[in-house]
Amino acid sequence: MKTTLFQNLPRIIKTLVGLLFLLHGSATFAQKLVVELYEKQDFIAYRNTSIDSTLMRPDYLSEIDRSKTKYVFDLTEKTSAFYREDEFTSILPIAFEKISDNLLQVQILQEGLHYGLLINLDP
């Protein structure tokens, strides 16, 4: 017995709705890491070097900044939103690498600048 498109339409619609539900449901699980700082200090190197080397031998060390700062790292979208005193400042692309079980290196990719953070993941 032959079936027509109209006879199969309810099954096709159910399949499409189910697929859309699955796709929408999987999009809601994003990995976000929120880092709030109440005290920070910039370690700056004017040469091409690693983060570790910059921490050990900075060319410039800023004063301690006590303004409330927040980074929201979206590891799924690979972006970083930056807030100062709860005001949105910018959003930039990031690259990240898990260096060890408890250490994450995040590089903020801004043209002309090379900077990032080392984040201890221990609770």
PDB file of C-alpha atoms in Angstrom, residues 8-90:
ATOM      1  CA  ASN A   8       3.011  10.929   6.509  1.00  0.00           C
ATOM      2  CA  LEU A   9       2.787  14.631   7.408  1.00  0.00           C
ATOM      3  CA  PRO A  10       1.897  14.109  11.119  1.00  0.00           C
ATOM      4  CA  ARG A  11       4.896  11.803  11.559  1.00  0.00           C
ATOM      5  CA  ILE A  12       7.198  14.239   9.718  1.00  0.00           C
ATOM      6  CA  ILE A  13       6.008  17.151  11.877  1.00  0.00           C
ATOM      7  CA  LYS A  14       6.526  15.137  15.085  1.00  0.00           C
ATOM      8  CA  THR A  15      10.045  14.269  13.958  1.00  0.00           C
ATOM      9  CA  LEU A  16      10.858  17.906  13.127  1.00  0.00           C
ATOM     10  CA  VAL A  17       9.430  19.194  16.424  1.00  0.00           C
ATOM     11  CA  GLY A  18      11.406  16.565  18.332  1.00  0.00           C
ATOM     12  CA  LEU A  19      14.592  17.498  16.488  1.00  0.00           C
ATOM     13  CA  LEU A  20      14.055  21.211  17.174  1.00  0.00           C
ATOM     14  CA  PHE A  21      13.437  20.446  20.851  1.00  0.00           C
ATOM     15  CA  LEU A  22      16.693  18.486  21.074  1.00  0.00           C
ATOM     16  CA  LEU A  23      18.685  21.180  19.287  1.00  0.00           C
ATOM     17  CA  HIS A  24      17.210  23.943  21.437  1.00  0.00           C
ATOM     18  CA  GLY A  25      17.775  21.948  24.613  1.00  0.00           C
ATOM     19  CA  SER A  26      21.434  21.322  23.837  1.00  0.00           C
ATOM     20  CA  ALA A  27      22.066  25.006  23.143  1.00  0.00           C
ATOM     21  CA  THR A  28      21.130  25.968  26.704  1.00  0.00           C
ATOM     22  CA  PHE A  29      24.073  24.160  28.294  1.00  0.00           C
ATOM     23  CA  ALA A  30      26.904  26.683  28.019  1.00  0.00           C
ATOM     24  CA  GLN A  31      30.056  26.635  30.081  1.00  0.00           C
ATOM     25  CA  LYS A  32      30.529  30.015  31.694  1.00  0.00           C
ATOM     26  CA  LEU A  33      33.156  30.956  34.206  1.00  0.00           C
ATOM     27  CA  VAL A  34      32.592  34.145  36.203  1.00  0.00           C
ATOM     28  CA  VAL A  35      35.630  35.717  37.865  1.00  0.00           C
ATOM     29  CA  GLU A  36      35.015  38.656  40.211  1.00  0.00           C
ATOM     30  CA  LEU A  37      37.999  40.674  41.353  1.00  0.00           C
ATOM     31  CA  TYR A  38      38.086  43.208  44.136  1.00  0.00           C
ATOM     32  CA  GLU A  39      41.813  43.772  43.913  1.00  0.00           C
ATOM     33  CA  LYS A  40      44.033  43.388  40.869  1.00  0.00           C
ATOM     34  CA  GLN A  41      47.472  44.321  39.660  1.00  0.00           C
ATOM     35  CA  ASP A  42      48.768  44.397  36.092  1.00  0.00           C
ATOM     36  CA  PHE A  43      52.060  42.686  35.280  1.00  0.00           C
ATOM     37  CA  ILE A  44      53.225  44.005  31.887  1.00  0.00           C
ATOM     38  CA  ALA A  45      56.029  42.849  29.571  1.00  0.00           C
ATOM     39  CA  TYR A  46      56.967  44.913  26.514  1.00  0.00           C
ATOM     40  CA  ARG A  47      58.610  41.894  24.890  1.00  0.00           C
ATOM     41  CA  ASN A  48      57.140  38.750  23.354  1.00  0.00           C
ATOM     42  CA  THR A  49      57.158  36.303  26.258  1.00  0.00           C
ATOM     43  CA  SER A  50      55.011  33.847  28.212  1.00  0.00           C
ATOM     44  CA  ILE A  51      52.571  34.607  31.012  1.00  0.00           C
ATOM     45  CA  ASP A  52      54.830  32.798  33.506  1.00  0.00           C
ATOM     46  CA  SER A  53      57.846  34.860  32.472  1.00  0.00           C
ATOM     47  CA  THR A  54      55.841  38.079  32.739  1.00  0.00           C
ATOM     48  CA  LEU A  55      54.732  37.169  36.261  1.00  0.00           C
ATOM     49  CA  MET A  56      58.326  36.432  37.310  1.00  0.00           C
ATOM     50  CA  ARG A  57      59.998  39.420  35.569  1.00  0.00           C
ATOM     51  CA  PRO A  58      57.521  42.146  34.570  1.00  0.00           C
ATOM     52  CA  ASP A  59      58.764  45.253  32.767  1.00  0.00           C
ATOM     53  CA  TYR A  60      56.071  47.268  34.512  1.00  0.00           C
ATOM     54  CA  LEU A  61      54.011  46.562  37.613  1.00  0.00           C
ATOM     55  CA  SER A  62      50.894  48.704  38.126  1.00  0.00           C
ATOM     56  CA  GLU A  63      49.511  49.978  41.397  1.00  0.00           C
ATOM     57  CA  ILE A  64      46.914  47.754  43.039  1.00  0.00           C
ATOM     58  CA  ASP A  65      43.470  48.527  41.581  1.00  0.00           C
ATOM     59  CA  ARG A  66      40.650  48.016  44.095  1.00  0.00           C
ATOM     60  CA  SER A  67      37.721  48.694  41.752  1.00  0.00           C
ATOM     61  CA  LYS A  68      35.206  45.862  41.361  1.00  0.00           C
ATOM     62  CA  THR A  69      36.011  44.020  38.143  1.00  0.00           C
ATOM     63  CA  LYS A  70      34.209  41.045  36.625  1.00  0.00           C
ATOM     64  CA  TYR A  71      35.087  38.752  33.722  1.00  0.00           C
ATOM     65  CA  VAL A  72      32.479  36.388  32.272  1.00  0.00           C
ATOM     66  CA  PHE A  73      34.277  33.767  30.201  1.00  0.00           C
ATOM     67  CA  ASP A  74      31.967  31.834  27.878  1.00  0.00           C
ATOM     68  CA  LEU A  75      34.016  28.729  27.110  1.00  0.00           C
ATOM     69  CA  THR A  76      31.468  27.522  24.554  1.00  0.00           C
ATOM     70  CA  GLU A  77      31.380  30.742  22.507  1.00  0.00           C
ATOM     71  CA  LYS A  78      35.039  31.551  23.343  1.00  0.00           C
ATOM     72  CA  THR A  79      34.313  35.113  24.438  1.00  0.00           C
ATOM     73  CA  SER A  80      35.064  37.273  27.458  1.00  0.00           C
ATOM     74  CA  ALA A  81      32.707  39.972  28.709  1.00  0.00           C
ATOM     75  CA  PHE A  82      34.389  42.581  30.907  1.00  0.00           C
ATOM     76  CA  TYR A  83      32.622  44.670  33.566  1.00  0.00           C
ATOM     77  CA  ARG A  84      34.047  47.429  35.772  1.00  0.00           C
ATOM     78  CA  GLU A  85      31.940  48.543  38.756  1.00  0.00           C
ATOM     79  CA  ASP A  86      29.012  46.496  37.287  1.00  0.00           C
ATOM     80  CA  GLU A  87      29.100  48.474  34.005  1.00  0.00           C
ATOM     81  CA  PHE A  88      29.624  46.475  30.806  1.00  0.00           C
ATOM     82  CA  THR A  89      32.879  47.575  29.158  1.00  0.00           C
ATOM     83  CA  SER A  90      33.681  45.179  26.319  1.00  0.00           C
TER      84      SER A  90
END
